[in-house]
Amino acid sequence: MLGPMAHPGAARSAAFFDLDKTILARSSTLAFSRPFYAGGLINRRTVLRSAYAQFVYLLGGADHDQMERMREYISAMCTGWDVATVKAIVADTLDHIVRPMIHTEAVELIAQHHAAGRDVVIVSSSGAEVVEPIGAMLGADKVIATRMVVADGKYTGEIAEYAYGPNKVTAIEALAAAEGYDLATSYGYSDSITDEPLLAAVGHPFAVNPDKALRRIAVERGWPVLDFAEPQQPPRTGVRRPAVAAGVVAAVAAGALLLASRRRSRST
């Protein structure tokens, strides 16, 4: 069992989960780059840039400034997108895009918290149009996510609520006040140092597949560290990859070569 069960009569508590690299092995937003390309929302160049961003993200090498630039890029990219189209693409591709990325241990942990009578809340900096369907798939009770400004059914490019870093704490505190959660008896799970404020705000913080900075803090503070295995990907049989997929692979390979060359230059 990954987390203790609640005792009868205990105060109402919740379990707050980051989404990307905590419940999912990868970025939920970047994972939809190919479906968005197929749906005409983005072009091939954008897919390649998303592939490289995913590569950096998977290495755990994206720092605060890089994540901020990525947020600005995604915000600019989606300006003018039709919201109904985005929701339709996510709904149509959710199962085969997201389900293979889900950590089995996270699903088990969610079930344990529900069995203990706790609400499960996903807290993610990804957009609500992506996070809410994933939350429904996982059986989450609540979702906190980034929300874009919409006018005439299209994204304006402005961000109404950015669920990132300290903003996550503000959001869970507001939700706790509304729902009667006791944060001192609640649980938190994340992989990233940017979520240190969220983890510090609950009584039972857990570092999941943590980056180096978060792992160091977890060890210093005595926070439990959970290492989830890579999800088992279903076999691809009889699927012909579109030409853009080869470009994505090339972008990732180029990123690997660039990273290796930078490491060599630093070591010489």
PDB file of C-alpha atoms in Angstrom:
ATOM      1  CA  MET A   1       0.000   0.000   0.000  1.00  0.00           C
ATOM      2  CA  LEU A   2       1.457   3.380  -1.038  1.00  0.00           C
ATOM      3  CA  GLY A   3      -0.401   5.547   1.455  1.00  0.00           C
ATOM      4  CA  PRO A   4      -2.019   4.981   4.853  1.00  0.00           C
ATOM      5  CA  MET A   5      -5.759   4.531   5.149  1.00  0.00           C
ATOM      6  CA  ALA A   6      -7.940   6.967   7.063  1.00  0.00           C
ATOM      7  CA  HIS A   7      -9.192   6.103  10.524  1.00  0.00           C
ATOM      8  CA  PRO A   8     -12.895   6.304  11.441  1.00  0.00           C
ATOM      9  CA  GLY A   9     -13.779   9.784  12.645  1.00  0.00           C
ATOM     10  CA  ALA A  10     -10.763  11.435  11.006  1.00  0.00           C
ATOM     11  CA  ALA A  11     -11.169  14.964   9.649  1.00  0.00           C
ATOM     12  CA  ARG A  12     -12.282  15.302   6.011  1.00  0.00           C
ATOM     13  CA  SER A  13      -9.208  15.267   3.828  1.00  0.00           C
ATOM     14  CA  ALA A  14      -8.284  15.090   0.162  1.00  0.00           C
ATOM     15  CA  ALA A  15      -5.507  13.765  -2.055  1.00  0.00           C
ATOM     16  CA  PHE A  16      -4.021  16.310  -4.473  1.00  0.00           C
ATOM     17  CA  PHE A  17      -2.237  14.886  -7.519  1.00  0.00           C
ATOM     18  CA  ASP A  18      -0.114  16.670 -10.079  1.00  0.00           C
ATOM     19  CA  LEU A  19      -0.850  15.176 -13.510  1.00  0.00           C
ATOM     20  CA  ASP A  20       2.202  15.228 -15.793  1.00  0.00           C
ATOM     21  CA  LYS A  21       5.018  12.848 -14.755  1.00  0.00           C
ATOM     22  CA  THR A  22       3.040  11.978 -11.619  1.00  0.00           C
ATOM     23  CA  ILE A  23      -0.132  10.265 -12.796  1.00  0.00           C
ATOM     24  CA  LEU A  24       1.008  10.330 -16.417  1.00  0.00           C
ATOM     25  CA  ALA A  25       4.503   9.458 -17.590  1.00  0.00           C
ATOM     26  CA  ARG A  26       4.593  12.402 -20.004  1.00  0.00           C
ATOM     27  CA  SER A  27       3.177  15.850 -20.667  1.00  0.00           C
ATOM     28  CA  SER A  28      -0.565  15.671 -21.305  1.00  0.00           C
ATOM     29  CA  THR A  29      -0.558  18.858 -23.387  1.00  0.00           C
ATOM     30  CA  LEU A  30       2.395  17.943 -25.602  1.00  0.00           C
ATOM     31  CA  ALA A  31       1.041  14.429 -26.099  1.00  0.00           C
ATOM     32  CA  PHE A  32      -1.832  15.860 -28.138  1.00  0.00           C
ATOM     33  CA  SER A  33       0.416  17.594 -30.681  1.00  0.00           C
ATOM     34  CA  ARG A  34      -0.130  14.911 -33.326  1.00  0.00           C
ATOM     35  CA  PRO A  35      -3.956  14.821 -32.989  1.00  0.00           C
ATOM     36  CA  PHE A  36      -4.020  18.629 -33.063  1.00  0.00           C
ATOM     37  CA  TYR A  37      -1.878  18.505 -36.225  1.00  0.00           C
ATOM     38  CA  ALA A  38      -4.230  15.965 -37.802  1.00  0.00           C
ATOM     39  CA  GLY A  39      -7.189  18.162 -36.842  1.00  0.00           C
ATOM     40  CA  GLY A  40      -5.669  21.192 -38.559  1.00  0.00           C
ATOM     41  CA  LEU A  41      -5.018  23.214 -35.399  1.00  0.00           C
ATOM     42  CA  ILE A  42      -1.233  23.250 -35.726  1.00  0.00           C
ATOM     43  CA  ASN A  43       1.285  22.875 -38.519  1.00  0.00           C
ATOM     44  CA  ARG A  44       4.207  20.481 -38.959  1.00  0.00           C
ATOM     45  CA  ARG A  45       6.731  22.966 -37.593  1.00  0.00           C
ATOM     46  CA  THR A  46       4.713  23.251 -34.391  1.00  0.00           C
ATOM     47  CA  VAL A  47       4.653  19.475 -34.024  1.00  0.00           C
ATOM     48  CA  LEU A  48       8.435  19.358 -34.300  1.00  0.00           C
ATOM     49  CA  ARG A  49       8.863  22.119 -31.740  1.00  0.00           C
ATOM     50  CA  SER A  50       6.460  20.262 -29.436  1.00  0.00           C
ATOM     51  CA  ALA A  51       8.498  17.091 -29.892  1.00  0.00           C
ATOM     52  CA  TYR A  52      11.660  18.857 -28.822  1.00  0.00           C
ATOM     53  CA  ALA A  53       9.843  20.434 -25.855  1.00  0.00           C
ATOM     54  CA  GLN A  54       8.618  16.975 -24.877  1.00  0.00           C
ATOM     55  CA  PHE A  55      12.176  15.673 -25.107  1.00  0.00           C
ATOM     56  CA  VAL A  56      13.482  18.359 -22.735  1.00  0.00           C
ATOM     57  CA  TYR A  57      10.504  17.822 -20.436  1.00  0.00           C
ATOM     58  CA  LEU A  58      11.026  14.061 -20.226  1.00  0.00           C
ATOM     59  CA  LEU A  59      14.655  14.571 -19.242  1.00  0.00           C
ATOM     60  CA  GLY A  60      13.505  16.670 -16.326  1.00  0.00           C
ATOM     61  CA  GLY A  61      15.649  19.461 -17.695  1.00  0.00           C
ATOM     62  CA  ALA A  62      12.959  22.125 -17.986  1.00  0.00           C
ATOM     63  CA  ASP A  63      13.564  24.775 -15.346  1.00  0.00           C
ATOM     64  CA  HIS A  64      11.175  27.541 -14.270  1.00  0.00           C
ATOM     65  CA  ASP A  65      12.216  29.940 -17.046  1.00  0.00           C
ATOM     66  CA  GLN A  66      11.895  27.240 -19.704  1.00  0.00           C
ATOM     67  CA  MET A  67       8.451  26.291 -18.413  1.00  0.00           C
ATOM     68  CA  GLU A  68       7.439  29.949 -18.513  1.00  0.00           C
ATOM     69  CA  ARG A  69       8.614  30.223 -22.118  1.00  0.00           C
ATOM     70  CA  MET A  70       6.730  27.019 -22.930  1.00  0.00           C
ATOM     71  CA  ARG A  71       3.587  28.493 -21.353  1.00  0.00           C
ATOM     72  CA  GLU A  72       3.946  31.650 -23.425  1.00  0.00           C
ATOM     73  CA  TYR A  73       4.528  29.588 -26.562  1.00  0.00           C
ATOM     74  CA  ILE A  74       1.475  27.390 -25.956  1.00  0.00           C
ATOM     75  CA  SER A  75      -0.630  30.448 -25.153  1.00  0.00           C
ATOM     76  CA  ALA A  76       0.370  32.132 -28.410  1.00  0.00           C
ATOM     77  CA  MET A  77      -0.036  28.897 -30.354  1.00  0.00           C
ATOM     78  CA  CYS A  78      -3.650  28.336 -29.327  1.00  0.00           C
ATOM     79  CA  THR A  79      -4.823  31.898 -29.984  1.00  0.00           C
ATOM     80  CA  GLY A  80      -7.816  31.672 -32.296  1.00  0.00           C
ATOM     81  CA  TRP A  81      -8.383  27.952 -31.836  1.00  0.00           C
ATOM     82  CA  ASP A  82     -12.002  26.875 -31.818  1.00  0.00           C
ATOM     83  CA  VAL A  83     -12.757  25.516 -28.332  1.00  0.00           C
ATOM     84  CA  ALA A  84     -15.329  23.006 -29.568  1.00  0.00           C
ATOM     85  CA  THR A  85     -12.776  21.588 -32.027  1.00  0.00           C
ATOM     86  CA  VAL A  86     -10.190  21.178 -29.268  1.00  0.00           C
ATOM     87  CA  LYS A  87     -12.681  19.385 -27.033  1.00  0.00           C
ATOM     88  CA  ALA A  88     -13.769  17.103 -29.884  1.00  0.00           C
ATOM     89  CA  ILE A  89     -10.177  16.139 -30.751  1.00  0.00           C
ATOM     90  CA  VAL A  90      -9.359  15.426 -27.110  1.00  0.00           C
ATOM     91  CA  ALA A  91     -12.501  13.318 -26.704  1.00  0.00           C
ATOM     92  CA  ASP A  92     -11.824  11.356 -29.898  1.00  0.00           C
ATOM     93  CA  THR A  93      -8.175  10.609 -29.088  1.00  0.00           C
ATOM     94  CA  LEU A  94      -8.158  10.537 -25.281  1.00  0.00           C
ATOM     95  CA  ASP A  95      -8.230   6.786 -24.846  1.00  0.00           C
ATOM     96  CA  HIS A  96      -5.337   5.836 -27.125  1.00  0.00           C
ATOM     97  CA  ILE A  97      -3.247   8.950 -26.379  1.00  0.00           C
ATOM     98  CA  VAL A  98      -3.563   9.129 -22.594  1.00  0.00           C
ATOM     99  CA  ARG A  99      -4.337   5.642 -21.303  1.00  0.00           C
ATOM    100  CA  PRO A 100      -0.933   4.184 -22.319  1.00  0.00           C
ATOM    101  CA  MET A 101       0.785   6.962 -20.340  1.00  0.00           C
ATOM    102  CA  ILE A 102      -0.970   6.292 -17.012  1.00  0.00           C
ATOM    103  CA  HIS A 103       1.136   4.909 -14.179  1.00  0.00           C
ATOM    104  CA  THR A 104      -0.479   1.767 -12.755  1.00  0.00           C
ATOM    105  CA  GLU A 105       0.739   2.763  -9.285  1.00  0.00           C
ATOM    106  CA  ALA A 106      -1.104   6.084  -9.567  1.00  0.00           C
ATOM    107  CA  VAL A 107      -4.372   4.328 -10.429  1.00  0.00           C
ATOM    108  CA  GLU A 108      -3.935   2.049  -7.416  1.00  0.00           C
ATOM    109  CA  LEU A 109      -3.167   5.003  -5.183  1.00  0.00           C
ATOM    110  CA  ILE A 110      -6.256   6.880  -6.369  1.00  0.00           C
ATOM    111  CA  ALA A 111      -8.354   3.808  -5.560  1.00  0.00           C
ATOM    112  CA  GLN A 112      -6.807   3.612  -2.076  1.00  0.00           C
ATOM    113  CA  HIS A 113      -7.692   7.225  -1.340  1.00  0.00           C
ATOM    114  CA  HIS A 114     -11.250   6.747  -2.561  1.00  0.00           C
ATOM    115  CA  ALA A 115     -11.544   3.626  -0.399  1.00  0.00           C
ATOM    116  CA  ALA A 116     -10.384   5.740   2.551  1.00  0.00           C
ATOM    117  CA  GLY A 117     -13.173   8.244   1.850  1.00  0.00           C
ATOM    118  CA  ARG A 118     -10.965  11.000   0.484  1.00  0.00           C
ATOM    119  CA  ASP A 119     -11.718  13.167  -2.527  1.00  0.00           C
ATOM    120  CA  VAL A 120      -9.107  12.961  -5.274  1.00  0.00           C
ATOM    121  CA  VAL A 121      -8.183  16.282  -6.876  1.00  0.00           C
ATOM    122  CA  ILE A 122      -5.983  16.637  -9.967  1.00  0.00           C
ATOM    123  CA  VAL A 123      -3.994  19.877  -9.938  1.00  0.00           C
ATOM    124  CA  SER A 124      -2.337  20.571 -13.286  1.00  0.00           C
ATOM    125  CA  SER A 125      -0.866  23.484 -15.214  1.00  0.00           C
ATOM    126  CA  SER A 126      -2.203  21.915 -18.420  1.00  0.00           C
ATOM    127  CA  GLY A 127      -5.385  23.316 -19.938  1.00  0.00           C
ATOM    128  CA  ALA A 128      -8.774  22.433 -18.500  1.00  0.00           C
ATOM    129  CA  GLU A 129      -9.977  21.093 -21.867  1.00  0.00           C
ATOM    130  CA  VAL A 130      -7.288  18.406 -21.599  1.00  0.00           C
ATOM    131  CA  VAL A 131      -7.234  17.864 -17.828  1.00  0.00           C
ATOM    132  CA  GLU A 132     -10.978  17.580 -17.196  1.00  0.00           C
ATOM    133  CA  PRO A 133     -11.540  14.599 -19.538  1.00  0.00           C
ATOM    134  CA  ILE A 134      -8.446  12.901 -18.093  1.00  0.00           C
ATOM    135  CA  GLY A 135      -9.808  13.527 -14.612  1.00  0.00           C
ATOM    136  CA  ALA A 136     -13.118  11.932 -15.600  1.00  0.00           C
ATOM    137  CA  MET A 137     -11.252   8.931 -17.049  1.00  0.00           C
ATOM    138  CA  LEU A 138      -9.377   8.487 -13.766  1.00  0.00           C
ATOM    139  CA  GLY A 139     -12.424   9.001 -11.564  1.00  0.00           C
ATOM    140  CA  ALA A 140     -11.100  12.199  -9.957  1.00  0.00           C
ATOM    141  CA  ASP A 141     -13.599  14.150  -7.880  1.00  0.00           C
ATOM    142  CA  LYS A 142     -12.277  17.620  -8.690  1.00  0.00           C
ATOM    143  CA  VAL A 143      -9.916  19.217 -11.200  1.00  0.00           C
ATOM    144  CA  ILE A 144      -7.815  22.347 -10.892  1.00  0.00           C
ATOM    145  CA  ALA A 145      -6.270  23.358 -14.238  1.00  0.00           C
ATOM    146  CA  THR A 146      -5.147  26.314 -16.318  1.00  0.00           C
ATOM    147  CA  ARG A 147      -8.055  28.109 -17.940  1.00  0.00           C
ATOM    148  CA  MET A 148      -7.822  30.237 -21.055  1.00  0.00           C
ATOM    149  CA  VAL A 149      -9.990  33.242 -21.858  1.00  0.00           C
ATOM    150  CA  VAL A 150     -12.632  32.406 -24.477  1.00  0.00           C
ATOM    151  CA  ALA A 151     -14.501  34.870 -26.700  1.00  0.00           C
ATOM    152  CA  ASP A 152     -16.977  33.876 -29.405  1.00  0.00           C
ATOM    153  CA  GLY A 153     -16.053  30.226 -28.912  1.00  0.00           C
ATOM    154  CA  LYS A 154     -12.328  30.789 -29.536  1.00  0.00           C
ATOM    155  CA  TYR A 155      -9.270  31.186 -27.331  1.00  0.00           C
ATOM    156  CA  THR A 156      -8.049  34.782 -27.125  1.00  0.00           C
ATOM    157  CA  GLY A 157      -4.545  33.739 -26.057  1.00  0.00           C
ATOM    158  CA  GLU A 158      -4.995  35.260 -22.602  1.00  0.00           C
ATOM    159  CA  ILE A 159      -4.820  33.085 -19.506  1.00  0.00           C
ATOM    160  CA  ALA A 160      -7.600  33.521 -16.962  1.00  0.00           C
ATOM    161  CA  GLU A 161      -6.182  31.120 -14.354  1.00  0.00           C
ATOM    162  CA  TYR A 162      -2.662  29.704 -14.470  1.00  0.00           C
ATOM    163  CA  ALA A 163      -2.421  26.631 -12.228  1.00  0.00           C
ATOM    164  CA  TYR A 164       1.340  26.631 -11.799  1.00  0.00           C
ATOM    165  CA  GLY A 165       3.735  26.863  -8.837  1.00  0.00           C
ATOM    166  CA  PRO A 166       2.410  28.990  -5.960  1.00  0.00           C
ATOM    167  CA  ASN A 167      -0.874  29.469  -7.846  1.00  0.00           C
ATOM    168  CA  LYS A 168      -1.626  25.808  -7.160  1.00  0.00           C
ATOM    169  CA  VAL A 169      -1.498  26.489  -3.426  1.00  0.00           C
ATOM    170  CA  THR A 170      -3.921  29.401  -3.769  1.00  0.00           C
ATOM    171  CA  ALA A 171      -6.261  27.138  -5.728  1.00  0.00           C
ATOM    172  CA  ILE A 172      -6.173  24.210  -3.297  1.00  0.00           C
ATOM    173  CA  GLU A 173      -6.635  26.541  -0.329  1.00  0.00           C
ATOM    174  CA  ALA A 174      -9.733  28.029  -1.965  1.00  0.00           C
ATOM    175  CA  LEU A 175     -11.054  24.542  -2.763  1.00  0.00           C
ATOM    176  CA  ALA A 176     -10.315  23.351   0.779  1.00  0.00           C
ATOM    177  CA  ALA A 177     -12.281  26.270   2.207  1.00  0.00           C
ATOM    178  CA  ALA A 178     -15.209  25.547  -0.131  1.00  0.00           C
ATOM    179  CA  GLU A 179     -15.243  21.768   0.423  1.00  0.00           C
ATOM    180  CA  GLY A 180     -14.173  21.635   4.059  1.00  0.00           C
ATOM    181  CA  TYR A 181     -10.871  19.820   3.480  1.00  0.00           C
ATOM    182  CA  ASP A 182      -8.296  19.851   6.258  1.00  0.00           C
ATOM    183  CA  LEU A 183      -5.001  20.389   4.450  1.00  0.00           C
ATOM    184  CA  ALA A 184      -3.077  19.258   7.534  1.00  0.00           C
ATOM    185  CA  THR A 185      -4.497  15.751   7.088  1.00  0.00           C
ATOM    186  CA  SER A 186      -4.496  15.830   3.279  1.00  0.00           C
ATOM    187  CA  TYR A 187      -2.046  14.252   0.820  1.00  0.00           C
ATOM    188  CA  GLY A 188      -0.062  15.686  -2.057  1.00  0.00           C
ATOM    189  CA  TYR A 189       1.818  14.035  -4.926  1.00  0.00           C
ATOM    190  CA  SER A 190       4.138  15.619  -7.492  1.00  0.00           C
ATOM    191  CA  ASP A 191       7.349  15.093  -9.442  1.00  0.00           C
ATOM    192  CA  SER A 192       8.530  18.682  -9.760  1.00  0.00           C
ATOM    193  CA  ILE A 193      10.367  21.202  -7.598  1.00  0.00           C
ATOM    194  CA  THR A 194       7.888  23.795  -8.895  1.00  0.00           C
ATOM    195  CA  ASP A 195       5.255  21.999  -6.797  1.00  0.00           C
ATOM    196  CA  GLU A 196       7.228  22.287  -3.566  1.00  0.00           C
ATOM    197  CA  PRO A 197       4.737  24.936  -2.310  1.00  0.00           C
ATOM    198  CA  LEU A 198       1.826  22.545  -2.924  1.00  0.00           C
ATOM    199  CA  LEU A 199       3.558  19.645  -1.187  1.00  0.00           C
ATOM    200  CA  ALA A 200       4.544  21.857   1.745  1.00  0.00           C
ATOM    201  CA  ALA A 201       0.906  22.951   2.126  1.00  0.00           C
ATOM    202  CA  VAL A 202      -0.394  19.449   2.972  1.00  0.00           C
ATOM    203  CA  GLY A 203       0.299  17.217   5.926  1.00  0.00           C
ATOM    204  CA  HIS A 204       1.315  14.179   3.884  1.00  0.00           C
ATOM    205  CA  PRO A 205       3.532  15.158   0.910  1.00  0.00           C
ATOM    206  CA  PHE A 206       4.951  12.538  -1.469  1.00  0.00           C
ATOM    207  CA  ALA A 207       7.587  13.047  -4.156  1.00  0.00           C
ATOM    208  CA  VAL A 208       6.753  10.893  -7.193  1.00  0.00           C
ATOM    209  CA  ASN A 209       9.541  10.167  -9.694  1.00  0.00           C
ATOM    210  CA  PRO A 210      11.002  13.473  -8.495  1.00  0.00           C
ATOM    211  CA  ASP A 211      13.426  15.686 -10.346  1.00  0.00           C
ATOM    212  CA  LYS A 212      16.806  16.176  -8.698  1.00  0.00           C
ATOM    213  CA  ALA A 213      15.856  19.325  -6.818  1.00  0.00           C
ATOM    214  CA  LEU A 214      12.653  17.859  -5.408  1.00  0.00           C
ATOM    215  CA  ARG A 215      14.352  14.583  -4.504  1.00  0.00           C
ATOM    216  CA  ARG A 216      16.964  16.524  -2.540  1.00  0.00           C
ATOM    217  CA  ILE A 217      14.298  18.461  -0.643  1.00  0.00           C
ATOM    218  CA  ALA A 218      12.288  15.280  -0.003  1.00  0.00           C
ATOM    219  CA  VAL A 219      15.331  13.621   1.545  1.00  0.00           C
ATOM    220  CA  GLU A 220      16.116  16.704   3.643  1.00  0.00           C
ATOM    221  CA  ARG A 221      12.541  16.979   4.941  1.00  0.00           C
ATOM    222  CA  GLY A 222      11.826  13.285   5.289  1.00  0.00           C
ATOM    223  CA  TRP A 223       9.125  13.220   2.628  1.00  0.00           C
ATOM    224  CA  PRO A 224       8.446   9.745   1.203  1.00  0.00           C
ATOM    225  CA  VAL A 225       9.709   9.199  -2.354  1.00  0.00           C
ATOM    226  CA  LEU A 226       7.691   6.996  -4.711  1.00  0.00           C
ATOM    227  CA  ASP A 227       9.288   5.652  -7.890  1.00  0.00           C
ATOM    228  CA  PHE A 228       6.665   4.572 -10.421  1.00  0.00           C
ATOM    229  CA  ALA A 229       7.607   2.202 -13.244  1.00  0.00           C
ATOM    230  CA  GLU A 230       7.311   3.253 -16.870  1.00  0.00           C
ATOM    231  CA  PRO A 231       3.817   2.339 -18.140  1.00  0.00           C
ATOM    232  CA  GLN A 232       3.663  -0.650 -20.447  1.00  0.00           C
ATOM    233  CA  GLN A 233       2.946   0.637 -23.935  1.00  0.00           C
ATOM    234  CA  PRO A 234       0.501  -1.427 -26.012  1.00  0.00           C
ATOM    235  CA  PRO A 235       2.056  -2.974 -29.141  1.00  0.00           C
ATOM    236  CA  ARG A 236       1.628  -1.081 -32.393  1.00  0.00           C
ATOM    237  CA  THR A 237       0.497  -3.559 -35.000  1.00  0.00           C
ATOM    238  CA  GLY A 238      -0.547  -2.723 -38.519  1.00  0.00           C
ATOM    239  CA  VAL A 239      -0.316   1.024 -37.886  1.00  0.00           C
ATOM    240  CA  ARG A 240       1.301   3.116 -40.562  1.00  0.00           C
ATOM    241  CA  ARG A 241       2.805   6.216 -39.082  1.00  0.00           C
ATOM    242  CA  PRO A 242       2.163   9.512 -40.893  1.00  0.00           C
ATOM    243  CA  ALA A 243       5.105  11.360 -42.379  1.00  0.00           C
ATOM    244  CA  VAL A 244       5.074  13.871 -39.525  1.00  0.00           C
ATOM    245  CA  ALA A 245       5.905  11.099 -37.062  1.00  0.00           C
ATOM    246  CA  ALA A 246       9.262  10.633 -38.757  1.00  0.00           C
ATOM    247  CA  GLY A 247       9.850  14.335 -38.252  1.00  0.00           C
ATOM    248  CA  VAL A 248       9.031  14.027 -34.565  1.00  0.00           C
ATOM    249  CA  VAL A 249      11.546  11.202 -34.212  1.00  0.00           C
ATOM    250  CA  ALA A 250      14.113  13.303 -36.058  1.00  0.00           C
ATOM    251  CA  ALA A 251      13.483  16.240 -33.734  1.00  0.00           C
ATOM    252  CA  VAL A 252      13.968  14.100 -30.657  1.00  0.00           C
ATOM    253  CA  ALA A 253      17.132  12.567 -32.135  1.00  0.00           C
ATOM    254  CA  ALA A 254      18.455  16.021 -32.945  1.00  0.00           C
ATOM    255  CA  GLY A 255      17.688  17.085 -29.397  1.00  0.00           C
ATOM    256  CA  ALA A 256      19.604  14.111 -28.050  1.00  0.00           C
ATOM    257  CA  LEU A 257      22.625  14.965 -30.180  1.00  0.00           C
ATOM    258  CA  LEU A 258      22.459  18.595 -29.115  1.00  0.00           C
ATOM    259  CA  LEU A 259      22.279  17.648 -25.455  1.00  0.00           C
ATOM    260  CA  ALA A 260      25.188  15.224 -25.809  1.00  0.00           C
ATOM    261  CA  SER A 261      27.324  17.838 -27.559  1.00  0.00           C
ATOM    262  CA  ARG A 262      26.593  20.374 -24.826  1.00  0.00           C
ATOM    263  CA  ARG A 263      27.555  17.872 -22.154  1.00  0.00           C
ATOM    264  CA  ARG A 264      30.812  17.077 -23.984  1.00  0.00           C
ATOM    265  CA  SER A 265      31.641  20.768 -24.325  1.00  0.00           C
ATOM    266  CA  ARG A 266      31.093  21.323 -20.611  1.00  0.00           C
ATOM    267  CA  SER A 267      33.325  18.385 -19.716  1.00  0.00           C
ATOM    268  CA  THR A 268      36.252  19.566 -21.849  1.00  0.00           C
TER     269      THR A 268
END
